[in-house]
């Protein structure tokens, strides 16, 4: 059973995520107005915001420890925050700075934090096999760590996810798959791409338990996730969970959603899991003051992270040649670095290839 | 194979200018009207009109049966395109970003590309695989590659890379009419999208009527006598800009736009190299074991005695990094090209 | 309900397939004894024989017309024969001859016969998506053709198969997937690679009907296949069938099966679907004479095909450069053909590249 | 990078000769004994011992937990190897034939190869991907490729191709100890399998103790002064045979075995080319946009003035055909190599 403290923790993570993305959105639009240019401004590239998904990240990750692994998809911020990824370094990464989690090489879709075993990536269902592998390592090493792979409902048709279910099941691995069903895969509604309304049914064909949480009620997510994660931690094998969430915005920034019925947008906006959890907290006797305090703390933390990130230095161009390998070969694979006369006069960067 | 040596400006000698995206779609729509067997499938190609506007308006004209959204199951639907093509239809199937090839490469290179050969010619696979390529907008290592060399290396696929609206339309007509599988790689930065501004080059005059551009004919986009620059896609425009910059300094660069990688127009390259003696190859793919190596090797095989200097610019064997300063560093820019031409000229 | 004539047809196909492979085995071993050398003799390369699988090919393909498409995996002969692939040309292909189905380019794993819309291939589950595509073409053209994809039970863990189930289901395509469960994937028993005993359960997760035929009784296969194929032909969508078959030999020729319990080999050999069908025919009043006649006719046809194939010419080396494209470009992609001085003095072959 | 110039016969100066397969397995077993984090997974690697004897005997010694058969789900288990490696283990994962890469390429090139870079070095992926390559036994177009160029082109993987038992063992030790992903490509025809006889070359003397061979050091398997032959894998032996044949005619060929494609030992190639002036590159991969082009390009970039003639032999951009006469035609043979050397020498 969820405790009030846990509900407060989830609430804090959810409002952090929501406010974080509101702020990111502002920053993202800098330099992109009046005409939207994806490559302009301090945060270029695609940006997939998760407003409406927060209950999933919070309700699942609250059961996880730092030594548990999480892989997230292209819409990762709410999950990263709930998993405890360093917010400053994550923000610096999104701003493409040298002190970012990945030294500016990954960006918003590729946040890697080894301290809390978090990674996300940009290709559909791509994180499922590595999560299975983390679970395999835990089992081999006889620890009670678990792994969780998050994916969208659009990813349940992708081979890599389906293969992962089977591999996890046959080897009884401590891994939980969490489908975030926001009804849409970019412009494609779920019923255009699969006949199965309840994505957790995919588990049936592999003899794995599957359960759907039909609303984005963080407490309901908490309960389903608790069961699945404890099952995994106790060595009883994998599970599949589908969580109904909502996409409150376009697929990525700049998506005008011309394909999406007005009513559907309205519906997604009405049912806000954050408000619902606030009501639950109030029902449990938590005062509005306390909620305000949580929100303020969250906002402060976010503002601080963003302010910090913006002060960070841009990566030196020469660092582009670093990190291809952990153990760079003694010689370079190409004469890379010769693209600019600057770089080729710098004798150093060639070594790290 | 002698290339029809068309001046770069010639294509613009028509009133109507189109973006590359509109030129592509015009050819597709024309072929769909002519031939009921042509259909288009991919993710977000119906209502959305293609993430990079590769199918804008097609759903309205042709309906859901011929402009089909499909599940995010690239193996299944690209392989289904092969099956439909072998049954005699003419599918166009879109891989949203070329970077995603890895989830479906078996169907692409083992079925699509090889079935004609392995059946001894008793089956054909008349399909087009369209896919968006390229970087420059900071989308990092899984959304910014061109992978030109990866596709050109494996036999059985024709590989097309347009750099202008004029070429895009003609090459698309050729691709759909071709009885073989064609990989049609369009560079996002050239499509003329509102949200990702193109340089001025790719928007050209485009005839209203249908026309084809034969595969295997490179196009000399700028004639010059001092240095040969062989390139394709986005970098055609960067090379042209670099060549303009150098004009004032009396350096006269020739810019060869390959247009198709398979078949490759070796003769046009050799003719140019024989004339200039100096070869620069510019590529947006990874440097080693790819396009630049192949072009230099062909020049060395075919014109070694005429060759006095070679050089290449490409992504220096690192994944494409996210941050602007890093991506700019690894993706050859106009200045890099100008500097390299200058160096070769010395 | 199956008729006696249909049972006779199935019987003929099954004994043809069995005898065909017995003869192939003999021919395959020529030049490979006493020491087995995979690259020696008139039939080099891998050879996967299907003894024990015959009921599946016969029981399914009897419902198919020439305009129906079949894709088969690496163990294709019994299916090809039941589908009506030209036996002579198929044999010539296996012998690597110029007049073979594929001009000697494909070999035993790559038999293509456009006349009966048959193809097979060597990579697990690879034929599933093209079968879906053939069904898509049939639906678009408003014909009542169907497609059938065969695969082994080891292939039900492969993404391409699983994705194909979903695509077929959501588009209601006229395609049937047939799993041949012979208990083994090379050396791996089914329970080592999946928790699901009944492979047809894979269909559940995609809202597709799945049915398992628990014995390799050709009549039982006939009935399950009839239902599924008629369903597809009538426009009611796809199905998945699993058929229990038996692997009476090693995975490929040369496989000593050291990994396989003796008892399992014995069990597979005891339960012969051909004998079972002969008994059924006898029970339906078919005389032994008639069965003998069918067998003789089958043997004659096989012997004739093999004799014919062995007389066929080897492909001229220069034909290696042909058929890469249906419309070869006007120029060559490489200076291919220069590998031998012979070839490069022959001006012709370069044109066809 | 100067290569330690070891004579081809030197490695055989030990009493104990091993097949390449036994040498590989010996290194794997040694590392598994030393380090509990090393495990092996693949299809038919447990009881069967690997279709090409890549794991013979390992199950008996290490048990099912460390020598794991896995479902035919290459995406899942190769991706799982990445996950386990990122967690600090040292998985060796086998792709039975390299030809199957297409069903799992996304995990290979996007996760395995790129995660180190894209994480800015905060993660490492210390895994080995073992895979069988090559033709010559008439297994047709989906089971006979080497795909050397395909893997070497994409950044982030080290790519290793041993040609002898001595090299196979040392390179395997290096691969397992390396903190980066290594693609270890072993040629079936060199493994010394009872059912697929090897030429005599790959069976060499192999020290009992463990030893490493550094990546990025080509090995001159035969010293010569007239023509440089750069090659790898099976074709090292064909080139050596060709060189022997030519000895009587007074043609002295140098045979450079690349051993690793990534990193590539450009200096050894250039040194040799500077000496001989003539370069032949022999490859069992497809010709265009691959290994041969890259080697020629590096020679042209680094030693253009010394280069008087170049030539290459590779699979001429056709899928590998089945029939013996056809496969022999497209796979460069000893005679083809001898003829090419002779031609260059003239
Ligand atoms: C293999 C692959 N195919 C296509 C894409 C492009 N793509 C990115 S996100 C997306 C939609 C994903 O939908 P869903 O999984 O439901 O996640 P959501 O965006 O709704 O959170 C697609 C098609 C991709 N990244 N990878
Ligand atoms: C993607 C892929 N992985 C592995 C293989 C190697 N392989 C060929 S047949 C086979 C076993 C197949 O077992 P199953 O599907 O049960 O068919 P069976 O051989 O038993 O008829 C394997 C692993 C392959 N051809 N393709
Ligand atoms: Mg979604
Ligand atoms: Mg089987």
PDB file of C-alpha atoms in Angstrom, chain A residues 40-276:
ATOM      1  CA  UNK A  40      17.957  27.486 -34.268  1.00  0.00           C
ATOM      2  CA  UNK A  41      18.236  28.651 -30.679  1.00  0.00           C
ATOM      3  CA  UNK A  42      19.955  27.311 -27.591  1.00  0.00           C
ATOM      4  CA  UNK A  43      18.240  23.900 -27.786  1.00  0.00           C
ATOM      5  CA  UNK A  44      18.205  22.638 -31.357  1.00  0.00           C
ATOM      6  CA  UNK A  45      17.061  19.284 -32.701  1.00  0.00           C
ATOM      7  CA  UNK A  46      13.894  17.389 -31.889  1.00  0.00           C
ATOM      8  CA  UNK A  47      12.288  17.822 -28.495  1.00  0.00           C
ATOM      9  CA  UNK A  48       9.669  15.326 -27.282  1.00  0.00           C
ATOM     10  CA  UNK A  49       7.872  16.524 -24.183  1.00  0.00           C
ATOM     11  CA  UNK A  50       6.091  14.194 -21.806  1.00  0.00           C
ATOM     12  CA  UNK A  51       3.392  16.395 -20.282  1.00  0.00           C
ATOM     13  CA  UNK A  52       0.624  13.963 -19.379  1.00  0.00           C
ATOM     14  CA  UNK A  53       2.998  11.008 -18.898  1.00  0.00           C
ATOM     15  CA  UNK A  54       4.242  11.913 -15.436  1.00  0.00           C
ATOM     16  CA  UNK A  55       2.328   9.309 -13.449  1.00  0.00           C
ATOM     17  CA  UNK A  56       4.104   6.534 -15.283  1.00  0.00           C
ATOM     18  CA  UNK A  57       7.635   7.629 -14.509  1.00  0.00           C
ATOM     19  CA  UNK A  58       6.824   8.484 -10.910  1.00  0.00           C
ATOM     20  CA  UNK A  59       4.631   5.462 -10.164  1.00  0.00           C
ATOM     21  CA  UNK A  60       7.201   3.013 -11.473  1.00  0.00           C
ATOM     22  CA  UNK A  61      10.514   4.533 -10.470  1.00  0.00           C
ATOM     23  CA  UNK A  62       9.534   5.072  -6.880  1.00  0.00           C
ATOM     24  CA  UNK A  63      10.136   1.343  -6.446  1.00  0.00           C
ATOM     25  CA  UNK A  64      13.612   1.476  -7.909  1.00  0.00           C
ATOM     26  CA  UNK A  65      17.062   1.864  -6.418  1.00  0.00           C
ATOM     27  CA  UNK A  66      20.136   3.412  -7.985  1.00  0.00           C
ATOM     28  CA  UNK A  67      21.494  -0.021  -8.842  1.00  0.00           C
ATOM     29  CA  UNK A  68      18.350  -0.858 -10.793  1.00  0.00           C
ATOM     30  CA  UNK A  69      18.547  -0.105 -14.491  1.00  0.00           C
ATOM     31  CA  UNK A  70      16.070   1.947 -16.492  1.00  0.00           C
ATOM     32  CA  UNK A  71      15.951   2.363 -20.247  1.00  0.00           C
ATOM     33  CA  UNK A  72      13.615   5.007 -21.606  1.00  0.00           C
ATOM     34  CA  UNK A  73      12.536   5.949 -25.116  1.00  0.00           C
ATOM     35  CA  UNK A  74      12.648   9.244 -26.996  1.00  0.00           C
ATOM     36  CA  UNK A  75      10.282  10.893 -24.474  1.00  0.00           C
ATOM     37  CA  UNK A  76      12.462  10.460 -21.403  1.00  0.00           C
ATOM     38  CA  UNK A  77      12.459  13.465 -19.076  1.00  0.00           C
ATOM     39  CA  UNK A  78       9.747  12.453 -16.625  1.00  0.00           C
ATOM     40  CA  UNK A  79      11.324   9.014 -16.278  1.00  0.00           C
ATOM     41  CA  UNK A  80      14.834  10.383 -15.902  1.00  0.00           C
ATOM     42  CA  UNK A  81      13.685  12.747 -13.187  1.00  0.00           C
ATOM     43  CA  UNK A  82      11.856  10.023 -11.310  1.00  0.00           C
ATOM     44  CA  UNK A  83      14.889   7.749 -11.586  1.00  0.00           C
ATOM     45  CA  UNK A  84      17.057  10.424 -10.006  1.00  0.00           C
ATOM     46  CA  UNK A  85      19.175  11.430 -12.963  1.00  0.00           C
ATOM     47  CA  UNK A  86      21.317  14.457 -12.135  1.00  0.00           C
ATOM     48  CA  UNK A  87      19.072  17.308 -13.188  1.00  0.00           C
ATOM     49  CA  UNK A  88      21.810  19.843 -13.757  1.00  0.00           C
ATOM     50  CA  UNK A  89      23.949  17.624 -15.920  1.00  0.00           C
ATOM     51  CA  UNK A  90      20.886  16.411 -17.768  1.00  0.00           C
ATOM     52  CA  UNK A  91      19.877  19.969 -18.504  1.00  0.00           C
ATOM     53  CA  UNK A  92      23.364  20.887 -19.585  1.00  0.00           C
ATOM     54  CA  UNK A  93      23.228  17.923 -21.958  1.00  0.00           C
ATOM     55  CA  UNK A  94      19.968  19.120 -23.443  1.00  0.00           C
ATOM     56  CA  UNK A  95      21.577  22.512 -23.939  1.00  0.00           C
ATOM     57  CA  UNK A  96      24.508  20.766 -25.609  1.00  0.00           C
ATOM     58  CA  UNK A  97      27.145  21.773 -23.095  1.00  0.00           C
ATOM     59  CA  UNK A  98      30.538  20.316 -22.262  1.00  0.00           C
ATOM     60  CA  UNK A  99      29.527  19.490 -18.680  1.00  0.00           C
ATOM     61  CA  UNK A 100      26.353  17.725 -19.773  1.00  0.00           C
ATOM     62  CA  UNK A 101      25.811  14.076 -18.943  1.00  0.00           C
ATOM     63  CA  UNK A 102      27.283  13.097 -22.307  1.00  0.00           C
ATOM     64  CA  UNK A 103      29.611  16.036 -22.900  1.00  0.00           C
ATOM     65  CA  UNK A 104      27.103  17.392 -25.413  1.00  0.00           C
ATOM     66  CA  UNK A 105      27.249  14.335 -27.631  1.00  0.00           C
ATOM     67  CA  UNK A 106      23.858  12.847 -26.849  1.00  0.00           C
ATOM     68  CA  UNK A 107      21.236  15.531 -26.385  1.00  0.00           C
ATOM     69  CA  UNK A 108      17.698  15.088 -25.185  1.00  0.00           C
ATOM     70  CA  UNK A 109      17.107  11.628 -26.682  1.00  0.00           C
ATOM     71  CA  UNK A 110      20.382  10.210 -25.410  1.00  0.00           C
ATOM     72  CA  UNK A 111      20.759  10.856 -21.724  1.00  0.00           C
ATOM     73  CA  UNK A 112      23.124   8.469 -20.003  1.00  0.00           C
ATOM     74  CA  UNK A 113      23.658   8.533 -16.254  1.00  0.00           C
ATOM     75  CA  UNK A 114      25.766   5.651 -14.954  1.00  0.00           C
ATOM     76  CA  UNK A 115      25.290   6.777 -11.350  1.00  0.00           C
ATOM     77  CA  UNK A 116      21.655   5.751 -11.418  1.00  0.00           C
ATOM     78  CA  UNK A 117      21.901   3.300 -14.335  1.00  0.00           C
ATOM     79  CA  UNK A 118      19.722   5.306 -16.649  1.00  0.00           C
ATOM     80  CA  UNK A 119      19.853   5.466 -20.438  1.00  0.00           C
ATOM     81  CA  UNK A 120      17.443   6.513 -23.142  1.00  0.00           C
ATOM     82  CA  UNK A 121      17.562   6.367 -26.905  1.00  0.00           C
ATOM     83  CA  UNK A 122      15.863   7.429 -30.067  1.00  0.00           C
ATOM     84  CA  UNK A 123      14.812   4.324 -31.908  1.00  0.00           C
ATOM     85  CA  UNK A 124      11.594   2.507 -31.192  1.00  0.00           C
ATOM     86  CA  UNK A 125      11.908  -0.325 -28.647  1.00  0.00           C
ATOM     87  CA  UNK A 126      15.681  -0.018 -28.741  1.00  0.00           C
ATOM     88  CA  UNK A 127      16.018   0.037 -24.975  1.00  0.00           C
ATOM     89  CA  UNK A 128      14.247  -3.270 -24.419  1.00  0.00           C
ATOM     90  CA  UNK A 129      17.114  -5.655 -25.210  1.00  0.00           C
ATOM     91  CA  UNK A 130      19.669  -3.749 -23.102  1.00  0.00           C
ATOM     92  CA  UNK A 131      17.246  -3.775 -20.179  1.00  0.00           C
ATOM     93  CA  UNK A 132      16.993  -7.542 -20.587  1.00  0.00           C
ATOM     94  CA  UNK A 133      20.787  -7.614 -20.573  1.00  0.00           C
ATOM     95  CA  UNK A 134      21.019  -5.596 -17.370  1.00  0.00           C
ATOM     96  CA  UNK A 135      18.593  -8.058 -15.805  1.00  0.00           C
ATOM     97  CA  UNK A 136      20.705 -10.926 -17.104  1.00  0.00           C
ATOM     98  CA  UNK A 137      23.764  -9.410 -15.450  1.00  0.00           C
ATOM     99  CA  UNK A 138      21.883  -9.013 -12.174  1.00  0.00           C
ATOM    100  CA  UNK A 139      20.797 -12.627 -12.268  1.00  0.00           C
ATOM    101  CA  UNK A 140      24.257 -13.914 -13.129  1.00  0.00           C
ATOM    102  CA  UNK A 141      25.778 -11.880 -10.342  1.00  0.00           C
ATOM    103  CA  UNK A 142      23.119 -12.995  -7.919  1.00  0.00           C
ATOM    104  CA  UNK A 143      22.116  -9.511  -6.905  1.00  0.00           C
ATOM    105  CA  UNK A 144      18.516  -8.477  -6.457  1.00  0.00           C
ATOM    106  CA  UNK A 145      18.719  -5.590  -8.883  1.00  0.00           C
ATOM    107  CA  UNK A 146      16.029  -5.298 -11.506  1.00  0.00           C
ATOM    108  CA  UNK A 147      15.657  -3.526 -14.826  1.00  0.00           C
ATOM    109  CA  UNK A 148      12.745  -1.594 -16.277  1.00  0.00           C
ATOM    110  CA  UNK A 149      12.267  -0.803 -19.965  1.00  0.00           C
ATOM    111  CA  UNK A 150       9.811   1.946 -20.850  1.00  0.00           C
ATOM    112  CA  UNK A 151       8.258   2.183 -24.307  1.00  0.00           C
ATOM    113  CA  UNK A 152       5.343   3.840 -26.053  1.00  0.00           C
ATOM    114  CA  UNK A 153       2.243   1.995 -27.181  1.00  0.00           C
ATOM    115  CA  UNK A 154       3.458   2.519 -30.745  1.00  0.00           C
ATOM    116  CA  UNK A 155       6.479   0.376 -29.926  1.00  0.00           C
ATOM    117  CA  UNK A 156       4.558  -2.785 -29.144  1.00  0.00           C
ATOM    118  CA  UNK A 157       4.581  -3.735 -32.824  1.00  0.00           C
ATOM    119  CA  UNK A 158       8.367  -3.632 -33.059  1.00  0.00           C
ATOM    120  CA  UNK A 159      10.276  -6.909 -33.217  1.00  0.00           C
ATOM    121  CA  UNK A 160      12.903  -5.926 -30.674  1.00  0.00           C
ATOM    122  CA  UNK A 161      10.276  -5.489 -27.971  1.00  0.00           C
ATOM    123  CA  UNK A 162       8.535  -8.761 -28.783  1.00  0.00           C
ATOM    124  CA  UNK A 163      11.771 -10.734 -28.869  1.00  0.00           C
ATOM    125  CA  UNK A 164      12.731  -9.203 -25.543  1.00  0.00           C
ATOM    126  CA  UNK A 165       9.523 -10.430 -23.929  1.00  0.00           C
ATOM    127  CA  UNK A 166      10.353 -13.975 -24.947  1.00  0.00           C
ATOM    128  CA  UNK A 167      13.999 -13.859 -23.923  1.00  0.00           C
ATOM    129  CA  UNK A 168      13.087 -12.394 -20.541  1.00  0.00           C
ATOM    130  CA  UNK A 169      10.372 -14.978 -20.023  1.00  0.00           C
ATOM    131  CA  UNK A 170      12.357 -18.057 -20.940  1.00  0.00           C
ATOM    132  CA  UNK A 171      15.280 -17.004 -18.779  1.00  0.00           C
ATOM    133  CA  UNK A 172      13.083 -15.755 -15.909  1.00  0.00           C
ATOM    134  CA  UNK A 173      14.893 -12.455 -15.812  1.00  0.00           C
ATOM    135  CA  UNK A 174      14.196  -9.633 -13.350  1.00  0.00           C
ATOM    136  CA  UNK A 175      12.882  -7.134 -15.866  1.00  0.00           C
ATOM    137  CA  UNK A 176       9.644  -5.182 -16.169  1.00  0.00           C
ATOM    138  CA  UNK A 177       8.382  -3.685 -19.411  1.00  0.00           C
ATOM    139  CA  UNK A 178       6.229  -0.586 -19.064  1.00  0.00           C
ATOM    140  CA  UNK A 179       4.134   0.562 -22.026  1.00  0.00           C
ATOM    141  CA  UNK A 180       3.079   4.191 -21.881  1.00  0.00           C
ATOM    142  CA  UNK A 181      -0.121   4.260 -23.891  1.00  0.00           C
ATOM    143  CA  UNK A 182      -0.835   7.843 -24.910  1.00  0.00           C
ATOM    144  CA  UNK A 183      -3.125   6.722 -27.748  1.00  0.00           C
ATOM    145  CA  UNK A 184      -0.865   8.097 -30.465  1.00  0.00           C
ATOM    146  CA  UNK A 185       2.309   7.230 -32.267  1.00  0.00           C
ATOM    147  CA  UNK A 186       3.041  10.608 -33.797  1.00  0.00           C
ATOM    148  CA  UNK A 187      -0.039  10.887 -36.051  1.00  0.00           C
ATOM    149  CA  UNK A 188      -1.126   7.267 -35.928  1.00  0.00           C
ATOM    150  CA  UNK A 189      -3.878   6.271 -33.488  1.00  0.00           C
ATOM    151  CA  UNK A 190      -3.454   2.934 -31.790  1.00  0.00           C
ATOM    152  CA  UNK A 191      -6.296   1.213 -33.622  1.00  0.00           C
ATOM    153  CA  UNK A 192      -4.718   1.939 -36.987  1.00  0.00           C
ATOM    154  CA  UNK A 193      -1.632  -0.071 -36.095  1.00  0.00           C
ATOM    155  CA  UNK A 194      -2.838  -2.930 -33.938  1.00  0.00           C
ATOM    156  CA  UNK A 195      -6.041  -4.818 -33.260  1.00  0.00           C
ATOM    157  CA  UNK A 196      -5.270  -5.179 -29.576  1.00  0.00           C
ATOM    158  CA  UNK A 197      -6.703  -2.461 -27.386  1.00  0.00           C
ATOM    159  CA  UNK A 198      -4.877  -3.587 -24.295  1.00  0.00           C
ATOM    160  CA  UNK A 199      -1.171  -3.712 -25.084  1.00  0.00           C
ATOM    161  CA  UNK A 200      -0.417  -5.818 -22.035  1.00  0.00           C
ATOM    162  CA  UNK A 201      -2.031  -8.690 -23.943  1.00  0.00           C
ATOM    163  CA  UNK A 202       1.201  -8.973 -25.895  1.00  0.00           C
ATOM    164  CA  UNK A 203       2.517 -10.807 -22.831  1.00  0.00           C
ATOM    165  CA  UNK A 204       0.062 -13.667 -23.224  1.00  0.00           C
ATOM    166  CA  UNK A 205       1.813 -15.186 -26.167  1.00  0.00           C
ATOM    167  CA  UNK A 206       4.981 -15.534 -24.116  1.00  0.00           C
ATOM    168  CA  UNK A 207       3.500 -16.865 -20.895  1.00  0.00           C
ATOM    169  CA  UNK A 208       4.290 -13.689 -19.041  1.00  0.00           C
ATOM    170  CA  UNK A 209       1.936 -11.793 -16.729  1.00  0.00           C
ATOM    171  CA  UNK A 210       0.470  -8.671 -18.291  1.00  0.00           C
ATOM    172  CA  UNK A 211      -1.574  -5.970 -16.638  1.00  0.00           C
ATOM    173  CA  UNK A 212      -3.093  -2.730 -17.804  1.00  0.00           C
ATOM    174  CA  UNK A 213      -3.582   0.338 -15.638  1.00  0.00           C
ATOM    175  CA  UNK A 214      -6.524   1.995 -17.251  1.00  0.00           C
ATOM    176  CA  UNK A 215      -5.988   5.526 -15.994  1.00  0.00           C
ATOM    177  CA  UNK A 216      -3.009   7.681 -15.314  1.00  0.00           C
ATOM    178  CA  UNK A 217      -3.653   7.587 -11.629  1.00  0.00           C
ATOM    179  CA  UNK A 218      -0.201   7.588 -10.065  1.00  0.00           C
ATOM    180  CA  UNK A 219      -1.377   5.455  -7.162  1.00  0.00           C
ATOM    181  CA  UNK A 220      -2.775   2.802  -9.482  1.00  0.00           C
ATOM    182  CA  UNK A 221       0.487   2.815 -11.395  1.00  0.00           C
ATOM    183  CA  UNK A 222       2.337   2.547  -8.106  1.00  0.00           C
ATOM    184  CA  UNK A 223       0.410  -0.575  -7.187  1.00  0.00           C
ATOM    185  CA  UNK A 224       0.781  -2.372 -10.480  1.00  0.00           C
ATOM    186  CA  UNK A 225       4.474  -1.514 -10.624  1.00  0.00           C
ATOM    187  CA  UNK A 226       5.043  -2.612  -7.050  1.00  0.00           C
ATOM    188  CA  UNK A 227       3.691  -6.049  -7.805  1.00  0.00           C
ATOM    189  CA  UNK A 228       5.758  -6.425 -10.985  1.00  0.00           C
ATOM    190  CA  UNK A 229       8.985  -5.057  -9.570  1.00  0.00           C
ATOM    191  CA  UNK A 230       8.772  -7.087  -6.371  1.00  0.00           C
ATOM    192  CA  UNK A 231       8.081 -10.157  -8.463  1.00  0.00           C
ATOM    193  CA  UNK A 232      11.240  -9.447 -10.427  1.00  0.00           C
ATOM    194  CA  UNK A 233      13.305  -8.632  -7.365  1.00  0.00           C
ATOM    195  CA  UNK A 234      12.213 -11.845  -5.709  1.00  0.00           C
ATOM    196  CA  UNK A 235      13.475 -13.855  -8.656  1.00  0.00           C
ATOM    197  CA  UNK A 236      10.068 -14.717 -10.027  1.00  0.00           C
ATOM    198  CA  UNK A 237      10.585 -13.338 -13.488  1.00  0.00           C
ATOM    199  CA  UNK A 238       9.425 -10.593 -15.798  1.00  0.00           C
ATOM    200  CA  UNK A 239       6.127  -8.764 -16.267  1.00  0.00           C
ATOM    201  CA  UNK A 240       4.519  -6.406 -18.712  1.00  0.00           C
ATOM    202  CA  UNK A 241       2.511  -3.375 -17.641  1.00  0.00           C
ATOM    203  CA  UNK A 242       0.594  -0.941 -19.781  1.00  0.00           C
ATOM    204  CA  UNK A 243      -0.236   2.443 -18.318  1.00  0.00           C
ATOM    205  CA  UNK A 244      -2.777   4.790 -19.835  1.00  0.00           C
ATOM    206  CA  UNK A 245      -1.223   8.228 -20.093  1.00  0.00           C
ATOM    207  CA  UNK A 246      -2.072  11.274 -22.160  1.00  0.00           C
ATOM    208  CA  UNK A 247      -0.213  13.326 -24.698  1.00  0.00           C
ATOM    209  CA  UNK A 248      -0.991  16.900 -23.813  1.00  0.00           C
ATOM    210  CA  UNK A 249       1.102  18.346 -26.638  1.00  0.00           C
ATOM    211  CA  UNK A 250       2.253  17.574 -30.129  1.00  0.00           C
ATOM    212  CA  UNK A 251       4.506  14.579 -30.706  1.00  0.00           C
ATOM    213  CA  UNK A 252       7.503  16.862 -30.808  1.00  0.00           C
ATOM    214  CA  UNK A 253       7.805  20.590 -30.551  1.00  0.00           C
ATOM    215  CA  UNK A 254       6.613  22.061 -33.807  1.00  0.00           C
ATOM    216  CA  UNK A 255       3.983  19.389 -34.412  1.00  0.00           C
ATOM    217  CA  UNK A 256       0.775  21.284 -35.147  1.00  0.00           C
ATOM    218  CA  UNK A 257      -1.318  18.123 -34.675  1.00  0.00           C
ATOM    219  CA  UNK A 258      -3.471  18.822 -37.721  1.00  0.00           C
ATOM    220  CA  UNK A 259      -4.265  15.100 -37.744  1.00  0.00           C
ATOM    221  CA  UNK A 260      -5.682  15.088 -34.234  1.00  0.00           C
ATOM    222  CA  UNK A 261      -9.354  15.641 -33.458  1.00  0.00           C
ATOM    223  CA  UNK A 262      -9.931  18.694 -31.299  1.00  0.00           C
ATOM    224  CA  UNK A 263     -11.962  16.613 -28.854  1.00  0.00           C
ATOM    225  CA  UNK A 264      -9.083  14.237 -28.321  1.00  0.00           C
ATOM    226  CA  UNK A 265      -6.752  17.079 -27.440  1.00  0.00           C
ATOM    227  CA  UNK A 266      -9.328  18.427 -25.027  1.00  0.00           C
ATOM    228  CA  UNK A 267      -9.821  15.048 -23.430  1.00  0.00           C
ATOM    229  CA  UNK A 268      -6.083  14.609 -22.897  1.00  0.00           C
ATOM    230  CA  UNK A 269      -5.837  17.978 -21.271  1.00  0.00           C
ATOM    231  CA  UNK A 270      -8.771  17.508 -18.937  1.00  0.00           C
ATOM    232  CA  UNK A 271      -7.568  14.400 -17.198  1.00  0.00           C
ATOM    233  CA  UNK A 272      -4.489  15.567 -15.428  1.00  0.00           C
ATOM    234  CA  UNK A 273      -2.768  13.006 -13.263  1.00  0.00           C
ATOM    235  CA  UNK A 274      -1.023  15.719 -11.291  1.00  0.00           C
ATOM    236  CA  UNK A 275      -4.266  17.336 -10.194  1.00  0.00           C
ATOM    237  CA  UNK A 276      -5.675  13.923  -9.415  1.00  0.00           C
TER     238      UNK A 276
END
